[in-house]
Every structure is written in structure tokens, then in C-alpha cells.
Amino acid sequence: PDAYALVSSLLDGIIERTVPPFTLSKLEGDAVFVYALDGEAVPRGDAFLACLRDCYAEFRGRLASAGEIWSCRCDACARISTLDLKFVVHAGPFVIQSIAGREELVGSEVVLAHRLLKSGAEAAVGRPAYALITAAAAHRNDLPLLAAVPLIEHVDHYEPVEAFVFRL
């Protein structure tokens, strides 16, 4: 569908706002998977949250611009305005492994981060645009938590995960 060009533009905008300070691992469908090896390069506190909000603003701006010029009305294109963005931020050990000539992040914490994409965060903040940040990531990045909604996620095969959800 024609919507693929728009999705590519949206993904480009997300990457432009997150890399650096993060490193692009890969694209997973309509998701951007980034990580950080050097904790010193990642912003801390309010600057970390500003990085996420800037990325979200870029996403919304590109979406609004496309809506003004988009003429296709196929099913996929008609739903473009309903797209939104969510972030899952987690901190924990991982391994970079070469698999089939590509570098992949592996480990139980990587799996946990992926599983947190299916969380109760949207219900907790009442909107589809949010940043779910685990307690491990919040503490590592010195995030101010007063504006966050606390959340405990239950993920199969893991201890309950303490997290904080920020509205975007």
C-alpha cells in the first residue's frame, strides 16, 4: 500500500531523534529497537524524558504533515491518523551475538523488554501514546518520577516488573 512510504518516513524520524545517543539494533516491523552500551552518552533525568518527548513531537509532526497531503483512501491509508507511538525503556544485561551474519541482542532482559510491549500502560494513562520505563531504567537514568503513573507488570516466567508510565 501507499502507506508504506509514510511508515518509512515515521520510522526515519524516530531514528533521527534517538540515534545517537542510542544505537540502532534493528527495525522490527513498525518498531525501532535501540540500545545503549555507553551509559555516559545517554541523557539523564529531565533530558532523558525530553529526548523521548522530542521524538514523539517529530512523529506527530510528520504524521500531521502527511495527513495534509495524503490523497489515498485505501484501508491502510485511512487508518494512518490513528497511529501513535509508545516507548518501552528497560535496563539490564544483554549479549550482542552474531547470528546469520547479523548482530542480535539476546538475553532474558531483551525478551522482557519485548514482552513489555504488551502491557497495561495504555490503560494506566488512558491514552495510546506513552513511555513505559522499568524501575531499573528509571533509576539508572535518574528519572524524575513525580509525573509518572506507577505500574506493576506481570510477565510469564519473570518476577513482577515495577515500572513507571509517562504520558506523551
C-alpha positions in Angstrom: 0.0 0.0 0.0 1.0 3.6 -0.4 1.1 3.9 3.4 4.5 2.1 3.4 6.2 5.3 2.3 4.6 7.2 5.2 5.6 4.5 7.7 9.2 4.7 6.4 9.2 8.4 7.0 7.8 8.0 10.5 10.5 5.4 11.3 13.2 7.7 9.9 12.0 10.4 12.2 12.2 8.2 15.2 15.7 7.0 14.3 16.8 10.6 13.7 15.7 11.6 17.2 17.1 8.6 19.1 20.4 7.7 17.3 22.6 8.9 18.8 22.6 8.8 21.8 21.3 5.2 21.3 22.5 2.6 18.8 20.1 1.2 16.2 19.8 -2.5 16.7 17.1 -3.2 14.0 13.7 -2.4 12.8 11.0 -4.9 13.8 8.0 -4.2 11.6 6.8 -0.8 12.7 9.1 -0.8 15.7 12.5 0.7 16.2 14.7 -1.3 18.6 17.6 0.8 20.0 20.1 0.1 22.8 23.0 1.8 24.6 26.3 0.4 25.5 27.8 3.6 26.9 25.6 4.8 29.8 27.5 8.0 29.9 26.3 9.0 26.4 22.6 8.6 27.4 20.9 11.7 28.8 19.8 11.6 32.4 16.9 13.0 34.3 14.7 15.5 32.6 16.9 15.4 29.5 16.1 11.7 29.0 12.4 12.4 29.1 12.9 15.4 26.8 14.6 13.1 24.3 11.5 10.8 24.3 9.2 13.8 24.0 11.2 15.3 21.1 11.0 12.0 19.3 7.2 11.9 19.9 6.8 15.5 18.6 8.8 14.6 15.5 6.5 11.6 15.0 3.3 13.7 15.4 4.6 16.4 13.1 5.4 14.0 10.3 2.0 12.4 10.8 0.2 15.8 10.6 2.2 16.8 7.5 1.3 13.6 5.7 -2.3 14.0 6.6 -2.4 17.3 4.9 -1.1 16.0 1.6 -2.2 12.3 1.6 -4.8 11.6 -1.0 -5.0 7.8 -0.9 -8.1 6.5 0.9 -7.4 2.7 0.9 -8.0 0.9 4.3 -4.4 1.2 5.4 -4.1 4.9 4.5 -7.4 5.8 6.0 -6.1 4.5 9.4 -2.9 6.5 9.3 -4.3 9.2 11.6 -4.9 6.6 14.3 -1.2 5.7 14.6 0.5 6.6 17.8 3.8 5.9 19.5 4.8 4.1 22.6 8.3 3.6 24.2 9.5 0.8 26.3 12.7 1.5 28.1 14.4 -1.2 30.2 17.9 -1.6 31.6 19.6 -4.9 32.1 22.4 -7.2 30.9 22.4 -8.5 27.3 24.7 -10.1 24.9 25.4 -9.0 21.3 25.6 -12.2 19.3 26.4 -12.8 15.6 23.6 -14.8 14.1 23.5 -15.4 10.3 25.9 -12.6 9.8 23.9 -10.0 11.7 24.4 -8.7 15.2 21.4 -9.5 17.5 20.8 -8.6 21.1 20.0 -11.6 23.1 19.2 -12.5 26.7 16.3 -12.7 29.2 16.2 -8.9 29.7 15.9 -8.4 25.9 13.0 -10.8 25.9 11.4 -9.0 28.9 11.6 -5.7 27.1 9.8 -7.1 24.0 7.1 -8.7 26.2 6.5 -5.3 27.9 5.2 -4.0 24.6 2.1 -5.9 25.6 1.5 -4.1 28.9 -1.3 -2.4 30.8 0.4 1.0 30.3 -2.2 2.4 27.9 -5.0 1.6 30.4 -2.9 3.2 33.2 -2.6 6.5 31.5 -5.7 6.5 29.4 -4.1 7.0 26.0 -2.1 5.1 23.4 0.9 7.4 23.5 3.2 6.7 26.5 6.6 5.8 27.7 6.8 2.7 29.9 10.1 2.8 31.8 11.0 0.0 34.1 12.3 0.8 37.6 15.7 -0.5 36.6 15.9 2.0 33.7 14.3 4.9 35.7 16.9 4.5 38.5 19.8 4.1 36.1 18.9 7.3 34.3 17.9 9.3 37.3 14.4 10.0 36.1 12.1 12.3 38.0 9.1 10.1 38.8 6.5 12.6 40.2 4.7 12.8 36.9 4.7 9.1 36.3 2.0 6.5 36.9 3.4 3.6 38.8 2.6 0.1 37.4 3.4 -3.5 38.2 3.5 -5.7 35.2 3.2 -9.5 35.4 5.0 -11.2 32.6 5.1 -15.0 32.4 8.4 -16.5 33.7 9.6 -13.2 35.3 9.2 -11.7 38.7 6.7 -8.8 38.8 8.2 -5.8 37.0 8.0 -2.4 38.6 7.6 0.3 36.0 6.5 3.9 35.5 4.4 5.2 32.7 4.7 8.7 31.4 2.0 10.3 29.2 3.3 11.7 25.9 
